[in-house]
């Protein structure tokens, strides 16, 4: 069930509404502070620092960091509503979910808010590697197959994966700039994660990406 406020405002697409699982009505969307959209390390320095990390400190991400991270990933960066990452045919295929200790949230780029999706900690189910369950955040990239009807199944996977890759690199570069750790992941039990995420029939997980503070 979607939150009443969001539903009344008509802000959640019917595709999302039909896929949205039970979440207590009293569960509120989580507003994020405005993203900073400035500062950080120069691009060349961030590129120099970009890497995959697989050891995470048990430390949550502050709201401002979460806000900046999600905006960098796939936030709105122009009045047109377009995003920090390019996307196939100008069709919004990918949703970014945040799996954290306090549940799974859907990032709504237009409102720059987190919408409640599942009141469960499914971090450990977002991948087959041990560190995923202990990291504070696992991004789960989910494609809307029903928005890609006129291309083959193979092309759906292809374009959804490319869209996801751009988002993933934004996340890597933001993390490099902020001293955060990240790893983009395909080592996922997709059938299990699709089930755990309670997705709509045509939705599918493309990849996941862990984010947190480096251990030590
Ligand atoms: C499509 C893709 C899938 C990946 N899947 C995993 C994964 O499941 N687990 C993992 O630890 N790293 C994964 N990686 C990260 C790569 O192993 C890593 O980028 C590569 O070893 C180079 O290391 P670097 O990112 O530190 O430069 C993946 C990277 C890509 C692009």
PDB file of C-alpha atoms and ligand atoms in Angstrom:
ATOM      1  CA  UNK A   1       0.000   0.000   0.000  1.00  0.00           C
ATOM      2  CA  UNK A   2       1.340   3.432  -0.849  1.00  0.00           C
ATOM      3  CA  UNK A   3       1.244   6.284   1.634  1.00  0.00           C
ATOM      4  CA  UNK A   4      -2.030   8.148   1.570  1.00  0.00           C
ATOM      5  CA  UNK A   5      -0.358  11.477   1.072  1.00  0.00           C
ATOM      6  CA  UNK A   6       1.581  10.293  -1.943  1.00  0.00           C
ATOM      7  CA  UNK A   7      -1.425   8.551  -3.403  1.00  0.00           C
ATOM      8  CA  UNK A   8      -3.640  11.606  -2.946  1.00  0.00           C
ATOM      9  CA  UNK A   9      -1.078  13.770  -4.581  1.00  0.00           C
ATOM     10  CA  UNK A  10      -0.981  11.357  -7.515  1.00  0.00           C
ATOM     11  CA  UNK A  11       2.753  11.353  -7.272  1.00  0.00           C
ATOM     12  CA  UNK A  12       3.393   7.681  -7.638  1.00  0.00           C
ATOM     13  CA  UNK A  13       3.034   6.182 -11.073  1.00  0.00           C
ATOM     14  CA  UNK A  14       0.430   3.520 -11.583  1.00  0.00           C
ATOM     15  CA  UNK A  15       3.264   1.164 -12.446  1.00  0.00           C
ATOM     16  CA  UNK A  16       4.770   1.731  -9.046  1.00  0.00           C
ATOM     17  CA  UNK A  17       1.417   1.693  -7.259  1.00  0.00           C
ATOM     18  CA  UNK A  18       0.576  -1.696  -8.700  1.00  0.00           C
ATOM     19  CA  UNK A  19       3.925  -3.051  -7.611  1.00  0.00           C
ATOM     20  CA  UNK A  20       4.030  -1.398  -4.212  1.00  0.00           C
ATOM     21  CA  UNK A  21       3.778  -3.911  -1.390  1.00  0.00           C
ATOM     22  CA  UNK A  22       2.179  -3.591   2.008  1.00  0.00           C
ATOM     23  CA  UNK A  23       3.654  -0.836   4.107  1.00  0.00           C
ATOM     24  CA  UNK A  24       1.744   0.461   7.097  1.00  0.00           C
ATOM     25  CA  UNK A  25      -0.180   3.614   6.212  1.00  0.00           C
ATOM     26  CA  UNK A  26       1.396   5.392   9.137  1.00  0.00           C
ATOM     27  CA  UNK A  27       4.837   4.835   7.615  1.00  0.00           C
ATOM     28  CA  UNK A  28       5.793   8.215   6.285  1.00  0.00           C
ATOM     29  CA  UNK A  29       7.904   9.032   3.331  1.00  0.00           C
ATOM     30  CA  UNK A  30      11.332  10.083   4.380  1.00  0.00           C
ATOM     31  CA  UNK A  31      12.203  13.583   3.333  1.00  0.00           C
ATOM     32  CA  UNK A  32      15.810  14.192   2.489  1.00  0.00           C
ATOM     33  CA  UNK A  33      17.698  17.441   2.990  1.00  0.00           C
ATOM     34  CA  UNK A  34      18.266  19.264  -0.305  1.00  0.00           C
ATOM     35  CA  UNK A  35      21.288  17.869  -2.141  1.00  0.00           C
ATOM     36  CA  UNK A  36      24.307  20.135  -2.004  1.00  0.00           C
ATOM     37  CA  UNK A  37      25.044  19.983  -5.750  1.00  0.00           C
ATOM     38  CA  UNK A  38      28.384  21.674  -5.269  1.00  0.00           C
ATOM     39  CA  UNK A  39      31.794  21.087  -3.788  1.00  0.00           C
ATOM     40  CA  UNK A  40      33.394  17.700  -3.575  1.00  0.00           C
ATOM     41  CA  UNK A  41      36.703  16.712  -5.088  1.00  0.00           C
ATOM     42  CA  UNK A  42      37.647  17.836  -8.599  1.00  0.00           C
ATOM     43  CA  UNK A  43      36.599  15.260 -11.188  1.00  0.00           C
ATOM     44  CA  UNK A  44      40.146  14.175 -12.027  1.00  0.00           C
ATOM     45  CA  UNK A  45      40.878  13.528  -8.370  1.00  0.00           C
ATOM     46  CA  UNK A  46      37.669  11.543  -7.939  1.00  0.00           C
ATOM     47  CA  UNK A  47      38.549   9.453 -10.988  1.00  0.00           C
ATOM     48  CA  UNK A  48      41.960   8.806  -9.503  1.00  0.00           C
ATOM     49  CA  UNK A  49      40.362   7.567  -6.284  1.00  0.00           C
ATOM     50  CA  UNK A  50      37.526   5.492  -7.766  1.00  0.00           C
ATOM     51  CA  UNK A  51      37.729   1.840  -6.806  1.00  0.00           C
ATOM     52  CA  UNK A  52      35.677  -1.079  -5.529  1.00  0.00           C
ATOM     53  CA  UNK A  53      35.761  -1.778  -1.798  1.00  0.00           C
ATOM     54  CA  UNK A  54      34.433  -4.851  -0.013  1.00  0.00           C
ATOM     55  CA  UNK A  55      35.033  -4.075   3.666  1.00  0.00           C
ATOM     56  CA  UNK A  56      32.627  -1.727   5.387  1.00  0.00           C
ATOM     57  CA  UNK A  57      32.451  -0.062   8.789  1.00  0.00           C
ATOM     58  CA  UNK A  58      29.274  -0.583  10.794  1.00  0.00           C
ATOM     59  CA  UNK A  59      28.346   3.092  10.594  1.00  0.00           C
ATOM     60  CA  UNK A  60      25.173   4.593   9.102  1.00  0.00           C
ATOM     61  CA  UNK A  61      25.219   7.275   6.450  1.00  0.00           C
ATOM     62  CA  UNK A  62      24.098  10.728   7.637  1.00  0.00           C
ATOM     63  CA  UNK A  63      20.984  12.072   5.915  1.00  0.00           C
ATOM     64  CA  UNK A  64      22.933  14.741   4.058  1.00  0.00           C
ATOM     65  CA  UNK A  65      25.302  12.135   2.642  1.00  0.00           C
ATOM     66  CA  UNK A  66      22.374   9.921   1.644  1.00  0.00           C
ATOM     67  CA  UNK A  67      20.723  12.907  -0.008  1.00  0.00           C
ATOM     68  CA  UNK A  68      23.831  13.895  -1.950  1.00  0.00           C
ATOM     69  CA  UNK A  69      24.493  10.291  -2.914  1.00  0.00           C
ATOM     70  CA  UNK A  70      21.011   9.659  -4.317  1.00  0.00           C
ATOM     71  CA  UNK A  71      20.997  12.933  -6.178  1.00  0.00           C
ATOM     72  CA  UNK A  72      24.402  12.127  -7.680  1.00  0.00           C
ATOM     73  CA  UNK A  73      23.153   8.662  -8.607  1.00  0.00           C
ATOM     74  CA  UNK A  74      20.031   9.588 -10.549  1.00  0.00           C
ATOM     75  CA  UNK A  75      18.680  12.874  -9.269  1.00  0.00           C
ATOM     76  CA  UNK A  76      17.020  15.628 -11.273  1.00  0.00           C
ATOM     77  CA  UNK A  77      19.643  18.111 -12.482  1.00  0.00           C
ATOM     78  CA  UNK A  78      17.630  20.271 -14.911  1.00  0.00           C
ATOM     79  CA  UNK A  79      14.240  22.010 -15.046  1.00  0.00           C
ATOM     80  CA  UNK A  80      13.241  19.462 -17.721  1.00  0.00           C
ATOM     81  CA  UNK A  81      13.282  16.802 -15.012  1.00  0.00           C
ATOM     82  CA  UNK A  82      16.158  14.964 -16.639  1.00  0.00           C
ATOM     83  CA  UNK A  83      18.771  13.279 -14.561  1.00  0.00           C
ATOM     84  CA  UNK A  84      22.409  13.129 -13.565  1.00  0.00           C
ATOM     85  CA  UNK A  85      22.711   9.937 -15.641  1.00  0.00           C
ATOM     86  CA  UNK A  86      21.611   9.456 -19.259  1.00  0.00           C
ATOM     87  CA  UNK A  87      18.855   6.979 -19.999  1.00  0.00           C
ATOM     88  CA  UNK A  88      17.625   4.935 -22.917  1.00  0.00           C
ATOM     89  CA  UNK A  89      15.168   6.602 -25.306  1.00  0.00           C
ATOM     90  CA  UNK A  90      14.197   9.152 -22.704  1.00  0.00           C
ATOM     91  CA  UNK A  91      12.097   6.456 -21.057  1.00  0.00           C
ATOM     92  CA  UNK A  92      12.462   6.133 -17.313  1.00  0.00           C
ATOM     93  CA  UNK A  93      13.242   2.465 -16.966  1.00  0.00           C
ATOM     94  CA  UNK A  94      15.325   2.289 -13.801  1.00  0.00           C
ATOM     95  CA  UNK A  95      14.234   2.907 -10.227  1.00  0.00           C
ATOM     96  CA  UNK A  96      16.769   3.181  -7.442  1.00  0.00           C
ATOM     97  CA  UNK A  97      15.870   1.476  -4.173  1.00  0.00           C
ATOM     98  CA  UNK A  98      17.791   1.914  -0.933  1.00  0.00           C
ATOM     99  CA  UNK A  99      17.972  -1.193   1.247  1.00  0.00           C
ATOM    100  CA  UNK A 100      18.947  -0.150   4.740  1.00  0.00           C
ATOM    101  CA  UNK A 101      18.594  -1.497   8.282  1.00  0.00           C
ATOM    102  CA  UNK A 102      15.273   0.329   8.626  1.00  0.00           C
ATOM    103  CA  UNK A 103      13.717  -1.077   5.475  1.00  0.00           C
ATOM    104  CA  UNK A 104      13.661  -0.697   1.741  1.00  0.00           C
ATOM    105  CA  UNK A 105      12.922   2.708   0.270  1.00  0.00           C
ATOM    106  CA  UNK A 106      12.211   3.881  -3.252  1.00  0.00           C
ATOM    107  CA  UNK A 107      14.062   7.003  -4.273  1.00  0.00           C
ATOM    108  CA  UNK A 108      11.672   9.525  -5.819  1.00  0.00           C
ATOM    109  CA  UNK A 109      13.955  11.879  -7.781  1.00  0.00           C
ATOM    110  CA  UNK A 110      11.219  14.429  -8.561  1.00  0.00           C
ATOM    111  CA  UNK A 111      10.533  15.091  -4.903  1.00  0.00           C
ATOM    112  CA  UNK A 112      13.974  14.054  -3.754  1.00  0.00           C
ATOM    113  CA  UNK A 113      12.426  11.874  -1.068  1.00  0.00           C
ATOM    114  CA  UNK A 114      12.472   8.251  -0.026  1.00  0.00           C
ATOM    115  CA  UNK A 115       9.145   6.449  -0.285  1.00  0.00           C
ATOM    116  CA  UNK A 116       8.568   3.464   1.981  1.00  0.00           C
ATOM    117  CA  UNK A 117       8.621   0.206   0.052  1.00  0.00           C
ATOM    118  CA  UNK A 118       9.199  -2.627   2.541  1.00  0.00           C
ATOM    119  CA  UNK A 119       9.484  -2.500   6.331  1.00  0.00           C
ATOM    120  CA  UNK A 120      12.164  -5.195   6.393  1.00  0.00           C
ATOM    121  CA  UNK A 121      15.930  -5.350   6.515  1.00  0.00           C
ATOM    122  CA  UNK A 122      16.781  -7.298   3.354  1.00  0.00           C
ATOM    123  CA  UNK A 123      20.371  -6.092   3.012  1.00  0.00           C
ATOM    124  CA  UNK A 124      21.770  -9.615   3.317  1.00  0.00           C
ATOM    125  CA  UNK A 125      19.550 -10.726   0.439  1.00  0.00           C
ATOM    126  CA  UNK A 126      20.870  -8.093  -1.949  1.00  0.00           C
ATOM    127  CA  UNK A 127      23.940 -10.156  -2.792  1.00  0.00           C
ATOM    128  CA  UNK A 128      25.819 -13.377  -2.307  1.00  0.00           C
ATOM    129  CA  UNK A 129      28.858 -11.810  -0.624  1.00  0.00           C
ATOM    130  CA  UNK A 130      29.143 -11.636   3.143  1.00  0.00           C
ATOM    131  CA  UNK A 131      29.774  -7.916   3.502  1.00  0.00           C
ATOM    132  CA  UNK A 132      26.434  -6.848   1.990  1.00  0.00           C
ATOM    133  CA  UNK A 133      24.390  -7.593   5.121  1.00  0.00           C
ATOM    134  CA  UNK A 134      26.567  -5.407   7.344  1.00  0.00           C
ATOM    135  CA  UNK A 135      27.035  -2.386   5.095  1.00  0.00           C
ATOM    136  CA  UNK A 136      24.670   0.490   5.864  1.00  0.00           C
ATOM    137  CA  UNK A 137      23.277   0.821   2.350  1.00  0.00           C
ATOM    138  CA  UNK A 138      22.727  -1.419  -0.627  1.00  0.00           C
ATOM    139  CA  UNK A 139      21.296   0.271  -3.674  1.00  0.00           C
ATOM    140  CA  UNK A 140      19.111  -2.060  -5.699  1.00  0.00           C
ATOM    141  CA  UNK A 141      18.570  -1.064  -9.306  1.00  0.00           C
ATOM    142  CA  UNK A 142      15.224  -2.213 -10.645  1.00  0.00           C
ATOM    143  CA  UNK A 143      14.035  -2.095 -14.260  1.00  0.00           C
ATOM    144  CA  UNK A 144      10.471  -1.652 -15.440  1.00  0.00           C
ATOM    145  CA  UNK A 145      10.296  -4.255 -18.212  1.00  0.00           C
ATOM    146  CA  UNK A 146       6.760  -3.151 -19.024  1.00  0.00           C
ATOM    147  CA  UNK A 147       8.127   0.179 -20.248  1.00  0.00           C
ATOM    148  CA  UNK A 148      10.306  -1.571 -22.836  1.00  0.00           C
ATOM    149  CA  UNK A 149       7.637  -3.672 -24.523  1.00  0.00           C
ATOM    150  CA  UNK A 150       8.680  -3.037 -28.122  1.00  0.00           C
ATOM    151  CA  UNK A 151      12.160  -4.519 -27.786  1.00  0.00           C
ATOM    152  CA  UNK A 152      13.270  -8.086 -27.269  1.00  0.00           C
ATOM    153  CA  UNK A 153      13.884  -9.579 -23.846  1.00  0.00           C
ATOM    154  CA  UNK A 154      17.625  -9.498 -24.559  1.00  0.00           C
ATOM    155  CA  UNK A 155      17.499  -5.812 -25.493  1.00  0.00           C
ATOM    156  CA  UNK A 156      15.505  -4.997 -22.366  1.00  0.00           C
ATOM    157  CA  UNK A 157      18.307  -6.495 -20.301  1.00  0.00           C
ATOM    158  CA  UNK A 158      20.905  -4.691 -22.387  1.00  0.00           C
ATOM    159  CA  UNK A 159      19.436  -1.196 -22.172  1.00  0.00           C
ATOM    160  CA  UNK A 160      18.411  -1.575 -18.539  1.00  0.00           C
ATOM    161  CA  UNK A 161      21.944  -2.702 -17.712  1.00  0.00           C
ATOM    162  CA  UNK A 162      23.511   0.217 -19.562  1.00  0.00           C
ATOM    163  CA  UNK A 163      21.222   2.715 -17.806  1.00  0.00           C
ATOM    164  CA  UNK A 164      22.180   1.099 -14.513  1.00  0.00           C
ATOM    165  CA  UNK A 165      25.882   1.244 -15.319  1.00  0.00           C
ATOM    166  CA  UNK A 166      25.776   5.003 -15.745  1.00  0.00           C
ATOM    167  CA  UNK A 167      24.046   5.389 -12.393  1.00  0.00           C
ATOM    168  CA  UNK A 168      26.551   3.038 -10.813  1.00  0.00           C
ATOM    169  CA  UNK A 169      29.473   5.083 -12.055  1.00  0.00           C
ATOM    170  CA  UNK A 170      27.892   8.262 -10.673  1.00  0.00           C
ATOM    171  CA  UNK A 171      27.709   6.493  -7.330  1.00  0.00           C
ATOM    172  CA  UNK A 172      31.332   5.355  -7.582  1.00  0.00           C
ATOM    173  CA  UNK A 173      32.525   8.881  -8.333  1.00  0.00           C
ATOM    174  CA  UNK A 174      30.452  10.434  -5.577  1.00  0.00           C
ATOM    175  CA  UNK A 175      31.862   7.879  -3.148  1.00  0.00           C
ATOM    176  CA  UNK A 176      35.407   8.584  -4.314  1.00  0.00           C
ATOM    177  CA  UNK A 177      34.808  12.281  -3.774  1.00  0.00           C
ATOM    178  CA  UNK A 178      33.310  11.802  -0.295  1.00  0.00           C
ATOM    179  CA  UNK A 179      35.700   9.191   1.084  1.00  0.00           C
ATOM    180  CA  UNK A 180      32.983   6.525   0.967  1.00  0.00           C
ATOM    181  CA  UNK A 181      33.378   2.915  -0.077  1.00  0.00           C
ATOM    182  CA  UNK A 182      31.334   1.272  -2.823  1.00  0.00           C
ATOM    183  CA  UNK A 183      31.120  -1.781  -5.033  1.00  0.00           C
ATOM    184  CA  UNK A 184      28.797  -2.376  -7.982  1.00  0.00           C
ATOM    185  CA  UNK A 185      27.523  -5.940  -7.884  1.00  0.00           C
ATOM    186  CA  UNK A 186      26.176  -8.594 -10.194  1.00  0.00           C
ATOM    187  CA  UNK A 187      26.779 -11.430  -7.733  1.00  0.00           C
ATOM    188  CA  UNK A 188      23.138 -11.461  -6.779  1.00  0.00           C
ATOM    189  CA  UNK A 189      20.659 -14.312  -6.424  1.00  0.00           C
ATOM    190  CA  UNK A 190      18.223 -12.579  -8.750  1.00  0.00           C
ATOM    191  CA  UNK A 191      15.256 -14.867  -8.219  1.00  0.00           C
ATOM    192  CA  UNK A 192      15.599 -14.506  -4.466  1.00  0.00           C
ATOM    193  CA  UNK A 193      16.106 -10.742  -4.552  1.00  0.00           C
ATOM    194  CA  UNK A 194      13.238 -10.165  -6.998  1.00  0.00           C
ATOM    195  CA  UNK A 195      11.016 -12.039  -4.554  1.00  0.00           C
ATOM    196  CA  UNK A 196      12.361 -10.283  -1.482  1.00  0.00           C
ATOM    197  CA  UNK A 197      11.813  -6.928  -3.188  1.00  0.00           C
ATOM    198  CA  UNK A 198       8.175  -7.859  -3.951  1.00  0.00           C
ATOM    199  CA  UNK A 199       8.428  -6.434  -7.442  1.00  0.00           C
ATOM    200  CA  UNK A 200       5.730  -6.201 -10.068  1.00  0.00           C
ATOM    201  CA  UNK A 201       5.519  -9.029 -12.619  1.00  0.00           C
ATOM    202  CA  UNK A 202       7.518  -7.178 -15.298  1.00  0.00           C
ATOM    203  CA  UNK A 203      10.049  -5.573 -12.992  1.00  0.00           C
ATOM    204  CA  UNK A 204      13.484  -7.051 -12.481  1.00  0.00           C
ATOM    205  CA  UNK A 205      16.642  -6.271 -10.569  1.00  0.00           C
ATOM    206  CA  UNK A 206      19.545  -5.339 -12.852  1.00  0.00           C
ATOM    207  CA  UNK A 207      22.389  -4.899 -10.359  1.00  0.00           C
ATOM    208  CA  UNK A 208      23.038  -3.877  -6.775  1.00  0.00           C
ATOM    209  CA  UNK A 209      25.642  -1.547  -5.310  1.00  0.00           C
ATOM    210  CA  UNK A 210      26.900  -1.392  -1.773  1.00  0.00           C
ATOM    211  CA  UNK A 211      27.793   1.949  -0.174  1.00  0.00           C
ATOM    212  CA  UNK A 212      29.232   2.734   3.246  1.00  0.00           C
ATOM    213  CA  UNK A 213      32.306   3.898   5.090  1.00  0.00           C
ATOM    214  CA  UNK A 214      35.481   1.927   4.527  1.00  0.00           C
ATOM    215  CA  UNK A 215      36.478  -0.292   7.432  1.00  0.00           C
ATOM    216  CA  UNK A 216      39.605   0.625   9.334  1.00  0.00           C
TER     217      UNK A 216
HETATM  218  C1  LIG B   1      28.908  -5.422 -14.246  1.00  0.00           C
HETATM  219  C2  LIG B   1      29.773  -5.517 -13.002  1.00  0.00           C
HETATM  220  C3  LIG B   1      29.460  -6.461 -12.040  1.00  0.00           C
HETATM  221  C4  LIG B   1      30.240  -6.574 -10.893  1.00  0.00           C
HETATM  222  N1  LIG B   1      29.891  -7.467  -9.934  1.00  0.00           N
HETATM  223  C5  LIG B   1      30.616  -7.540  -8.808  1.00  0.00           C
HETATM  224  C6  LIG B   1      30.205  -8.398  -7.756  1.00  0.00           C
HETATM  225  O1  LIG B   1      29.197  -9.073  -7.839  1.00  0.00           O
HETATM  226  N2  LIG B   1      30.951  -8.421  -6.640  1.00  0.00           N
HETATM  227  C7  LIG B   1      32.081  -7.678  -6.482  1.00  0.00           C
HETATM  228  O2  LIG B   1      32.708  -7.765  -5.443  1.00  0.00           O
HETATM  229  N3  LIG B   1      32.483  -6.830  -7.462  1.00  0.00           N
HETATM  230  C8  LIG B   1      31.778  -6.732  -8.604  1.00  0.00           C
HETATM  231  N4  LIG B   1      32.121  -5.829  -9.573  1.00  0.00           N
HETATM  232  C9  LIG B   1      33.263  -4.960  -9.363  1.00  0.00           C
HETATM  233  C10 LIG B   1      34.457  -5.436 -10.166  1.00  0.00           C
HETATM  234  O3  LIG B   1      34.945  -6.661  -9.648  1.00  0.00           O
HETATM  235  C11 LIG B   1      35.541  -4.360 -10.121  1.00  0.00           C
HETATM  236  O4  LIG B   1      35.055  -3.173 -10.694  1.00  0.00           O
HETATM  237  C12 LIG B   1      36.789  -4.795 -10.856  1.00  0.00           C
HETATM  238  O5  LIG B   1      37.404  -5.879 -10.191  1.00  0.00           O
HETATM  239  C13 LIG B   1      37.818  -3.669 -10.981  1.00  0.00           C
HETATM  240  O6  LIG B   1      38.117  -3.176  -9.679  1.00  0.00           O
HETATM  241  P1  LIG B   1      37.908  -1.631  -9.319  1.00  0.00           P
HETATM  242  O7  LIG B   1      36.450  -1.326  -9.402  1.00  0.00           O
HETATM  243  O8  LIG B   1      38.449  -1.477  -7.911  1.00  0.00           O
HETATM  244  O9  LIG B   1      38.680  -0.821 -10.296  1.00  0.00           O
HETATM  245  C14 LIG B   1      31.356  -5.714 -10.713  1.00  0.00           C
HETATM  246  C15 LIG B   1      31.632  -4.748 -11.685  1.00  0.00           C
HETATM  247  C16 LIG B   1      30.846  -4.644 -12.802  1.00  0.00           C
HETATM  248  C17 LIG B   1      31.148  -3.563 -13.828  1.00  0.00           C
END
